[in-house]
């Protein structure tokens, strides 16, 4: 049989008080009321132990009720407790005297507290002194004595004697053996949930209870149906991820293929030169672009293509006069954190141009780009771009506008406006504005254009192939959709992670402006 570890603590206070708990409950099952003071007295128990046990029963629920009372009583002083244990001074003096011959007085007076003991024994007529001998002899005057003081102290201690005005008590008070005390005691009665079986109620049903069948008899803690439930923990997506999914879905519905965007590090050739961005363009400045120090350069490029790009910049080619400047190889070799996903599109288009026969294609990407920006409530040094492109024969600006209407309609934006713009790699170029019904104003939603022949022809496309493209940030529409005014509430170290959890699974776009 297994012995529980609990057996090693048998006789501990907890065990004592739990058996006292049972006794008290048994007492109350047959008596209407329990007075802690008299209960302790009857059982010869320490009153504090009884009170403590009552308290612990009360903590188990609505088993008993108690009411506090105070009353005056008498108690033993510390000195009296010594006398209770060792006998009174006068009794000890009497006992110290040999029954037949007596004792020399100086010898007797060496005993502890001999002065009081001697005086008290003399006044009680227990002793006589023979002063004729030198030194004087003290002898017993009676054969036996009773230690009445000790007996009285015993009765007071056992609460048999509590009347502070009793003659013998007054006497002890004068001797400072007894003092008045205030006692706090309790009267205890049964309460609604009274039971003599008060095992701590179980909070949970366990598999052991089911197996043993003890669930039928176990005392369960009542369920609190008013308690607030714990929110189950669950994962949640960041708003940027949710909006990214929406955009991806729209592109996929429109038959676009996702481009591989898994390189944050790009070189200037694919990020700028291949996009007909001159080497002195301000976007290529350290103020705008993050340059890498290690590895600082890329040296492997498709050589033939690189030469064509160089030519179109420096001297002009493919019917263009180019920029007419001294194009430098080391400038194109510089590694950067890509500043736009158009670098991804460029690589993709170059690959497409290498295919034997041209095939029309629709591509999209959504990923991170990096710019050396001054951070404010709408700008971060890294953000996400959404980009789409279509390569086909003889596309026009009308095709671009048509595709943009189709794309933005899927996002719920039906009113669009276009404003002429400039990009080194597109001509014509257009900024896209949409009327936001919620905010009740026109907001810029993206940039677009038709890639220039200076970009496409060096890749190897024939002249009748045109490419229309557009790009926008992911953060801006996310902020509008989720009502976030400061981009730092959306990304970065100050983001409150609960924001993701609070955001609804479904959004209703507000019909009226809240501004
Ligand atoms: N690359 C542009 C930007 O970063 C967006 C763009 C993409 C413009 C494609 C025209 C065509 O803003």
Coordinates of C-alpha atoms and ligand atoms in Angstrom, one line a residue:
X1 CA 0.0 0.0 0.0
X2 CA 1.3 3.4 -0.8
X3 CA 2.1 5.6 2.1
X4 CA 1.5 9.2 1.4
X5 CA 4.2 11.8 2.2
X6 CA 1.5 13.3 4.5
X7 CA 2.1 10.6 7.1
X8 CA 5.4 12.1 8.0
X9 CA 3.7 15.3 9.3
X10 CA 1.2 13.5 11.6
X11 CA 0.7 15.4 14.8
X12 CA 1.4 18.7 13.0
X13 CA -0.7 21.7 13.8
X14 CA -2.7 21.3 10.5
X15 CA -3.6 17.8 11.4
X16 CA -4.5 18.8 15.0
X17 CA -6.6 21.7 13.8
X18 CA -8.4 19.5 11.1
X19 CA -9.4 17.0 13.8
X20 CA -10.5 20.0 15.9
X21 CA -12.5 21.2 12.9
X22 CA -14.3 17.9 12.8
X23 CA -14.9 18.0 16.6
X24 CA -16.3 21.5 16.4
X25 CA -18.6 20.6 13.6
X26 CA -19.8 17.6 15.5
X27 CA -20.4 19.7 18.5
X28 CA -22.4 22.2 16.4
X29 CA -24.4 19.4 14.8
X30 CA -25.9 18.6 18.2
X31 CA -25.7 22.0 19.9
X32 CA -27.3 25.3 18.7
X33 CA -24.3 27.4 19.7
X34 CA -20.7 27.1 20.5
X35 CA -19.0 29.7 22.7
X36 CA -15.3 29.6 21.9
X37 CA -14.3 30.7 25.4
X38 CA -16.2 28.1 27.3
X39 CA -15.5 25.4 24.6
X40 CA -11.8 26.0 25.1
X41 CA -12.2 25.9 28.9
X42 CA -14.2 22.7 28.8
X43 CA -11.7 20.9 26.6
X44 CA -8.7 22.4 28.2
X45 CA -7.6 23.9 24.9
X46 CA -5.9 27.1 24.1
X47 CA -8.6 29.7 23.2
X48 CA -6.5 31.0 20.3
X49 CA -6.4 27.5 18.7
X50 CA -10.2 27.3 18.9
X51 CA -10.7 30.7 17.4
X52 CA -8.2 29.9 14.6
X53 CA -10.0 26.7 13.8
X54 CA -13.3 28.5 13.6
X55 CA -11.7 31.0 11.2
X56 CA -10.4 28.2 8.9
X57 CA -13.9 26.6 8.8
X58 CA -15.4 29.9 7.8
X59 CA -12.9 30.2 4.9
X60 CA -14.4 27.0 3.4
X61 CA -17.7 28.6 2.6
X62 CA -21.1 29.2 4.1
X63 CA -20.7 26.5 6.8
X64 CA -20.9 28.4 10.1
X65 CA -21.5 31.9 11.3
X66 CA -19.7 33.6 14.1
X67 CA -20.3 36.7 16.2
X68 CA -17.6 38.4 18.2
X69 CA -18.0 39.4 21.8
X70 CA -15.7 40.9 24.4
X71 CA -15.8 40.3 28.1
X72 CA -13.6 41.0 31.1
X73 CA -11.8 38.1 32.9
X74 CA -8.7 37.5 34.9
X75 CA -5.4 36.1 33.9
X76 CA -2.1 35.0 35.4
X77 CA 0.9 37.3 35.3
X78 CA 4.3 36.0 34.2
X79 CA 5.4 35.7 37.8
X80 CA 2.2 33.7 38.6
X81 CA 2.9 31.3 35.8
X82 CA 6.3 30.5 37.5
X83 CA 4.4 29.8 40.8
X84 CA 1.9 27.7 39.0
X85 CA 4.7 25.5 37.7
X86 CA 7.1 25.5 40.8
X87 CA 4.8 26.1 43.7
X88 CA 4.3 29.2 45.9
X89 CA 7.2 30.8 47.7
X90 CA 5.7 30.1 51.1
X91 CA 5.1 26.5 50.3
X92 CA 8.6 26.1 49.1
X93 CA 10.0 27.7 52.2
X94 CA 7.9 25.3 54.4
X95 CA 9.1 22.3 52.3
X96 CA 12.7 23.4 52.7
X97 CA 12.5 23.0 56.5
X98 CA 13.4 19.5 57.8
X99 CA 10.4 18.2 59.7
X100 CA 12.1 17.3 62.9
X101 CA 15.0 19.7 63.7
X102 CA 14.3 22.8 61.7
X103 CA 16.9 24.9 59.9
X104 CA 19.1 27.8 60.7
X105 CA 17.4 31.0 59.6
X106 CA 20.3 32.5 57.5
X107 CA 20.5 29.2 55.7
X108 CA 16.8 29.2 55.0
X109 CA 16.9 32.8 53.7
X110 CA 19.3 31.9 50.9
X111 CA 16.4 30.2 49.0
X112 CA 14.9 32.2 46.1
X113 CA 12.2 34.7 47.1
X114 CA 12.8 33.7 50.7
X115 CA 11.7 37.0 52.1
X116 CA 8.2 36.9 50.7
X117 CA 7.9 33.2 51.2
X118 CA 9.0 33.4 54.9
X119 CA 6.7 36.4 55.6
X120 CA 3.7 34.6 54.0
X121 CA 4.4 31.3 55.8
X122 CA 4.8 33.1 59.1
X123 CA 1.5 35.0 58.7
X124 CA -0.2 31.7 57.8
X125 CA 1.0 30.2 61.1
X126 CA 3.1 27.6 59.4
X127 CA 6.4 28.4 61.1
X128 CA 8.0 29.3 64.4
X129 CA 11.3 30.9 65.2
X130 CA 13.5 29.9 68.1
X131 CA 15.4 33.1 68.8
X132 CA 17.2 31.6 71.8
X133 CA 19.7 29.7 69.7
X134 CA 22.4 31.4 67.7
X135 CA 21.7 31.8 64.9
X136 CA 17.9 31.6 65.3
X137 CA 16.3 28.3 64.2
X138 CA 13.2 28.1 62.1
X139 CA 10.9 25.1 62.7
X140 CA 7.6 23.8 61.3
X141 CA 4.7 24.7 63.4
X142 CA 2.3 22.3 61.7
X143 CA 2.9 18.9 60.2
X144 CA 1.6 19.5 56.7
X145 CA 0.4 22.4 54.6
X146 CA -1.6 22.8 51.4
X147 CA -0.2 25.1 48.6
X148 CA -3.5 27.0 48.3
X149 CA -1.9 29.7 46.1
X150 CA -0.8 27.3 43.5
X151 CA -4.2 25.6 43.7
X152 CA -5.9 29.0 43.1
X153 CA -3.6 29.8 40.2
X154 CA -4.5 26.4 38.8
X155 CA -8.2 27.1 39.0
X156 CA -7.8 30.5 37.4
X157 CA -5.6 29.1 34.7
X158 CA -8.2 26.4 33.9
X159 CA -10.9 29.1 33.8
X160 CA -12.6 27.6 36.7
X161 CA -12.3 30.8 38.6
X162 CA -13.0 33.9 36.6
X163 CA -14.7 36.3 39.0
X164 CA -12.3 39.1 39.5
X165 CA -14.1 40.3 42.7
X166 CA -13.8 37.0 44.6
X167 CA -12.0 37.5 47.9
X168 CA -9.1 35.1 47.1
X169 CA -8.7 36.7 43.7
X170 CA -8.5 40.1 45.2
X171 CA -5.7 38.8 47.4
X172 CA -3.8 37.4 44.4
X173 CA -4.2 40.7 42.6
X174 CA -2.6 42.5 45.5
X175 CA 0.4 40.1 45.1
X176 CA 0.5 40.9 41.4
X177 CA -0.1 37.3 40.5
X178 CA -3.4 37.9 38.8
X179 CA -4.5 40.8 36.5
X180 CA -7.7 41.9 34.7
X181 CA -7.8 40.9 31.0
X182 CA -10.2 41.6 28.2
X183 CA -11.0 38.6 26.2
X184 CA -12.4 38.4 22.6
X185 CA -14.5 35.3 22.1
X186 CA -17.0 34.2 19.5
X187 CA -20.4 32.6 19.5
X188 CA -20.7 30.2 16.6
X189 CA -23.8 28.9 15.0
X190 CA -24.6 26.7 11.9
X191 CA -25.0 28.4 8.6
X192 CA -27.0 27.5 5.4
X193 CA -24.3 25.2 4.0
X194 CA -23.6 23.5 7.3
X195 CA -22.3 19.9 7.1
X196 CA -20.1 17.9 9.3
X197 CA -18.3 16.8 6.1
X198 CA -16.4 19.8 5.0
X199 CA -13.7 18.5 2.7
X200 CA -12.5 21.4 0.6
X201 CA -14.8 21.6 -2.4
X202 CA -13.4 20.4 -5.6
X203 CA -13.1 22.9 -8.4
X204 CA -12.6 20.5 -11.3
X205 CA -13.9 17.2 -12.4
X206 CA -10.9 14.9 -13.0
X207 CA -10.4 11.7 -15.0
X208 CA -9.5 10.0 -11.6
X209 CA -13.0 10.9 -10.2
X210 CA -14.6 9.5 -13.3
X211 CA -12.6 6.3 -13.1
X212 CA -13.2 5.7 -9.4
X213 CA -16.8 6.9 -9.4
X214 CA -16.0 9.4 -6.7
X215 CA -17.6 12.2 -8.8
X216 CA -21.0 11.0 -7.5
X217 CA -20.2 12.0 -3.9
X218 CA -17.5 14.6 -4.2
X219 CA -18.4 18.1 -3.0
X220 CA -18.0 20.4 -6.0
X221 CA -17.5 24.1 -5.8
X222 CA -20.5 25.8 -7.3
X223 CA -19.8 27.3 -10.8
X224 CA -19.8 31.1 -11.0
X225 CA -21.8 31.8 -14.1
X226 CA -21.3 35.5 -13.7
X227 CA -17.5 35.3 -14.0
X228 CA -16.0 36.8 -17.1
X229 CA -14.6 34.1 -19.3
X230 CA -11.0 34.0 -20.2
X231 CA -10.3 35.0 -23.7
X232 CA -8.9 31.9 -25.5
X233 CA -5.5 32.6 -26.9
X234 CA -5.4 32.7 -30.6
X235 CA -3.1 33.8 -33.4
X236 CA -3.9 36.8 -35.5
X237 CA -2.6 38.4 -38.6
X238 CA -1.1 41.9 -38.8
X239 CA -3.2 44.3 -40.8
X240 CA -0.5 44.6 -43.4
X241 CA -0.6 40.8 -44.0
X242 CA -4.4 40.9 -44.3
X243 CA -4.3 43.7 -46.8
X244 CA -1.4 42.0 -48.7
X245 CA -3.6 38.9 -49.0
X246 CA -6.4 41.0 -50.4
X247 CA -4.2 42.6 -53.0
X248 CA -2.6 39.3 -53.9
X249 CA -6.1 37.8 -54.4
X250 CA -7.1 40.6 -56.7
X251 CA -4.0 40.1 -58.9
X252 CA -4.5 36.4 -59.0
X253 CA -8.2 36.9 -60.0
X254 CA -7.0 39.0 -62.8
X255 CA -4.6 36.3 -64.0
X256 CA -1.3 37.8 -62.8
X257 CA 1.7 35.7 -61.7
X258 CA 3.7 36.5 -58.6
X259 CA 7.3 37.5 -59.1
X260 CA 10.1 36.2 -56.9
X261 CA 11.0 39.1 -54.5
X262 CA 13.4 37.3 -52.2
X263 CA 16.3 39.7 -52.5
X264 CA 16.3 42.9 -50.4
X265 CA 19.9 43.5 -51.6
X266 CA 20.1 44.6 -55.2
X267 CA 22.8 46.3 -57.3
X268 CA 22.5 49.7 -58.9
X269 CA 22.4 48.1 -62.3
X270 CA 19.1 46.4 -61.8
X271 CA 17.7 49.0 -59.4
X272 CA 18.6 52.1 -61.5
X273 CA 20.7 51.7 -64.7
X274 CA 18.5 49.1 -66.4
X275 CA 15.6 51.4 -65.6
X276 CA 17.2 54.2 -67.6
X277 CA 17.9 56.2 -64.4
X278 CA 20.9 58.4 -65.1
X279 CA 23.9 57.9 -62.7
X280 CA 23.6 61.5 -61.5
X281 CA 19.9 61.2 -60.7
X282 CA 19.1 62.5 -57.1
X283 CA 17.4 59.2 -56.3
X284 CA 20.8 57.5 -56.4
X285 CA 22.2 59.8 -53.7
X286 CA 23.1 58.6 -50.3
X287 CA 20.4 60.9 -49.0
X288 CA 17.8 58.7 -50.7
X289 CA 19.3 55.3 -51.0
X290 CA 21.0 52.9 -48.5
X291 CA 24.3 51.6 -50.0
X292 CA 25.9 48.5 -48.7
X293 CA 29.5 48.5 -47.4
X294 CA 29.9 44.7 -47.4
X295 CA 29.7 43.4 -50.0
X296 CA 29.9 46.8 -51.5
X297 CA 29.8 45.8 -55.2
X298 CA 28.4 43.2 -57.7
X299 CA 30.7 42.3 -60.6
X300 CA 28.6 39.7 -62.5
X301 CA 26.1 41.0 -65.0
X302 CA 24.8 39.8 -68.4
X303 CA 27.7 41.4 -70.3
X304 CA 25.9 42.0 -73.6
X305 CA 22.9 43.6 -71.9
X306 CA 25.2 45.7 -69.7
X307 CA 26.9 47.1 -72.8
X308 CA 23.6 48.0 -74.3
X309 CA 22.4 49.7 -71.2
X310 CA 25.7 51.6 -71.0
X311 CA 25.3 52.7 -74.7
X312 CA 21.7 53.9 -74.3
X313 CA 22.8 56.1 -71.3
X314 CA 26.1 57.4 -72.6
X315 CA 25.7 57.9 -76.3
X316 CA 22.1 57.0 -77.1
X317 CA 20.9 53.9 -79.0
X318 CA 17.6 52.3 -80.3
X319 CA 16.5 55.6 -81.7
X320 CA 17.2 57.6 -78.5
X321 CA 19.9 60.2 -78.0
X322 CA 20.3 58.9 -74.4
X323 CA 21.7 61.2 -71.7
X324 CA 25.1 61.9 -73.3
X325 CA 27.3 61.5 -70.2
X326 CA 30.3 59.5 -69.1
X327 CA 28.7 56.3 -67.8
X328 CA 30.8 54.6 -65.1
X329 CA 30.9 50.8 -64.4
X330 CA 31.8 51.3 -60.8
X331 CA 28.6 53.3 -60.2
X332 CA 26.4 50.5 -61.6
X333 CA 28.3 47.9 -59.5
X334 CA 27.3 49.5 -56.2
X335 CA 25.1 47.4 -54.0
X336 CA 22.0 48.9 -52.5
X337 CA 18.9 47.9 -50.5
X338 CA 16.4 48.0 -53.3
X339 CA 14.5 51.3 -53.4
X340 CA 11.5 49.9 -55.4
X341 CA 10.1 46.6 -56.5
X342 CA 10.5 47.8 -60.1
X343 CA 14.0 46.3 -59.8
X344 CA 12.2 43.0 -59.5
X345 CA 10.0 43.7 -62.5
X346 CA 13.1 44.7 -64.5
X347 CA 14.8 41.4 -63.8
X348 CA 11.6 39.6 -64.7
X349 CA 11.2 41.5 -68.0
X350 CA 14.8 40.8 -69.0
X351 CA 14.2 37.1 -68.5
X352 CA 11.0 37.3 -70.5
X353 CA 12.9 39.1 -73.3
X354 CA 15.4 36.2 -73.4
X355 CA 12.7 33.7 -74.3
X356 CA 12.9 32.7 -78.0
X357 CA 9.4 33.9 -79.0
X358 CA 7.7 36.6 -77.1
X359 CA 4.8 35.6 -74.9
X360 CA 2.5 38.2 -73.4
X361 CA 2.7 38.2 -69.5
X362 CA 1.1 39.7 -66.5
X363 CA 3.2 39.8 -63.3
X364 CA 2.8 41.2 -59.8
X365 CA 4.8 41.5 -56.6
X366 CA 4.2 42.7 -53.0
X367 CA 7.3 43.1 -50.8
X368 CA 9.7 45.3 -48.9
X369 CA 11.7 48.3 -50.3
X370 CA 14.1 50.6 -48.5
X371 CA 14.6 54.4 -48.7
X372 CA 16.7 56.7 -46.7
X373 CA 13.7 58.8 -45.6
X374 CA 13.2 61.2 -42.8
X375 CA 10.8 59.3 -40.6
X376 CA 7.4 60.9 -39.8
X377 CA 3.9 59.9 -39.3
X378 CA 3.5 58.8 -42.9
X379 CA 7.1 57.8 -43.8
X380 CA 9.3 54.9 -42.8
X381 CA 12.7 53.8 -44.1
X382 CA 11.3 50.5 -45.1
X383 CA 7.9 49.8 -46.5
X384 CA 6.1 47.5 -48.9
X385 CA 5.3 48.1 -52.5
X386 CA 2.6 46.5 -54.6
X387 CA 3.5 46.4 -58.3
X388 CA 1.8 45.1 -61.4
X389 CA 2.9 44.9 -65.0
X390 CA 1.5 43.7 -68.3
X391 CA 3.7 43.0 -71.3
X392 CA 2.0 42.6 -74.6
X393 CA 2.0 43.7 -78.2
X394 CA 1.0 47.3 -78.9
X395 CA -0.4 48.3 -75.5
X396 CA -1.5 51.9 -75.1
X397 CA -2.1 54.4 -72.4
X398 CA -5.8 53.5 -72.8
X399 CA -5.0 49.9 -71.8
X400 CA -3.2 51.1 -68.7
X401 CA -6.1 53.3 -67.7
X402 CA -8.6 50.5 -68.3
X403 CA -6.6 48.0 -66.3
X404 CA -6.2 50.5 -63.4
X405 CA -10.0 51.0 -63.3
X406 CA -10.5 47.3 -63.2
X407 CA -7.8 46.8 -60.5
X408 CA -9.0 49.6 -58.2
X409 CA -12.7 48.7 -58.7
X410 CA -11.9 45.4 -57.0
X411 CA -10.7 47.4 -54.0
X412 CA -13.9 49.4 -53.9
X413 CA -12.4 52.5 -55.5
X414 CA -14.5 53.4 -58.6
X415 CA -13.7 57.1 -59.0
X416 CA -10.2 57.6 -60.4
X417 CA -8.2 60.5 -61.7
X418 CA -4.8 60.6 -63.4
X419 CA -2.2 63.3 -63.2
X420 CA 0.8 63.5 -65.5
X421 CA 4.0 62.6 -63.7
X422 CA 7.6 61.9 -64.4
X423 CA 9.6 58.7 -63.9
X424 CA 13.0 58.1 -65.6
X425 CA 11.7 54.7 -66.8
X426 CA 8.1 55.4 -67.9
X427 CA 6.7 57.7 -70.6
X428 CA 4.0 58.7 -70.3
X429 CA 3.7 58.5 -66.5
X430 CA 0.6 59.1 -64.4
X431 CA -0.1 59.5 -60.7
X432 CA -3.3 57.8 -59.7
X433 CA -5.9 59.5 -57.5
X434 CA -9.0 57.9 -56.0
X435 CA -12.0 59.6 -54.4
X436 CA -12.2 58.1 -50.9
X437 CA -15.9 57.9 -49.9
X438 CA -15.0 57.5 -46.2
X439 CA -12.6 60.4 -46.1
X440 CA -14.6 62.4 -48.7
X441 CA -11.5 63.6 -50.6
X442 CA -9.2 62.7 -53.4
X443 CA -6.2 60.7 -52.3
X444 CA -3.1 59.6 -54.2
X445 CA -3.2 55.9 -54.5
X446 CA -0.3 55.1 -56.9
X447 CA 2.1 55.8 -59.7
X448 CA 2.1 54.3 -63.2
X449 CA 3.3 54.5 -66.7
X450 CA 4.5 52.8 -69.9
X451 CA 8.1 51.6 -69.7
X452 CA 10.3 53.5 -72.1
X453 CA 11.9 52.0 -75.2
X454 CA 15.3 52.9 -73.6
X455 CA 14.5 50.3 -71.0
X456 CA 12.8 47.6 -73.0
X457 CA 14.8 47.6 -76.3
X458 CA 18.2 46.9 -74.6
X459 CA 16.6 43.9 -73.0
X460 CA 15.9 42.4 -76.4
X461 CA 12.2 43.1 -76.8
X462 CA 11.0 43.9 -80.3
X463 CA 9.6 47.4 -80.9
X464 CA 6.0 46.3 -81.0
X465 CA 6.1 45.0 -77.4
X466 CA 5.0 47.5 -74.8
X467 CA 4.8 47.2 -71.1
X468 CA 2.4 49.0 -68.8
X469 CA 3.0 49.0 -65.1
X470 CA 1.9 50.6 -61.8
X471 CA 3.0 50.6 -58.2
X472 CA 1.6 51.7 -54.9
X473 CA 2.5 51.3 -51.2
X474 CA 0.9 48.6 -49.0
X475 CA 1.0 50.8 -45.9
X476 CA -1.1 53.7 -47.2
X477 CA -4.3 51.7 -48.0
X478 CA -3.8 49.7 -44.9
X479 CA -3.8 52.8 -42.7
X480 CA -6.9 54.1 -44.4
X481 CA -8.7 50.8 -44.2
X482 CA -7.8 50.4 -40.5
X483 CA -8.1 54.0 -39.4
X484 CA -4.5 54.3 -38.4
X485 CA -3.1 57.8 -38.6
X486 CA 0.5 57.3 -37.6
X487 CA 2.5 54.7 -39.5
X488 CA 4.4 54.0 -36.3
X489 CA 1.3 52.5 -34.9
X490 CA 1.4 50.0 -37.7
X491 CA 5.1 49.1 -37.9
X492 CA 8.1 49.5 -35.7
X493 CA 9.1 49.2 -32.0
X494 CA 6.3 51.2 -30.6
X495 CA 3.5 49.1 -32.1
X496 CA 1.0 47.9 -29.5
X497 CA 0.7 44.2 -30.4
X498 CA -2.8 44.1 -29.1
X499 CA -3.7 46.3 -32.1
X500 CA -3.6 43.1 -34.3
X501 CA -5.9 41.3 -32.0
X502 CA -8.4 44.2 -31.7
X503 CA -8.8 44.6 -35.4
X504 CA -12.0 43.0 -36.7
X505 CA -11.9 40.0 -39.0
X506 CA -14.4 41.8 -41.3
X507 CA -14.2 45.6 -42.0
X508 CA -17.0 47.8 -43.0
X509 CA -15.7 50.8 -44.9
X510 CA -17.2 53.9 -43.3
X511 CA -19.8 55.7 -45.5
X512 CA -19.3 59.1 -44.0
X513 CA -16.1 61.1 -43.1
X514 CA -15.1 61.0 -39.5
X515 CA -12.8 63.9 -39.9
Ligands
LIG1 N1 8.6 52.4 -59.0 C1 7.6 53.4 -58.8 C2 7.7 54.0 -57.4 O1 8.6 53.5 -56.6 C3 6.2 52.9 -59.0 C4 6.0 52.6 -60.5 C5 6.0 51.3 -60.9 C6 5.8 53.6 -61.4 C7 5.8 51.0 -62.2 C8 5.6 53.3 -62.7 C9 5.6 52.0 -63.1 O2 7.0 54.8 -57.0

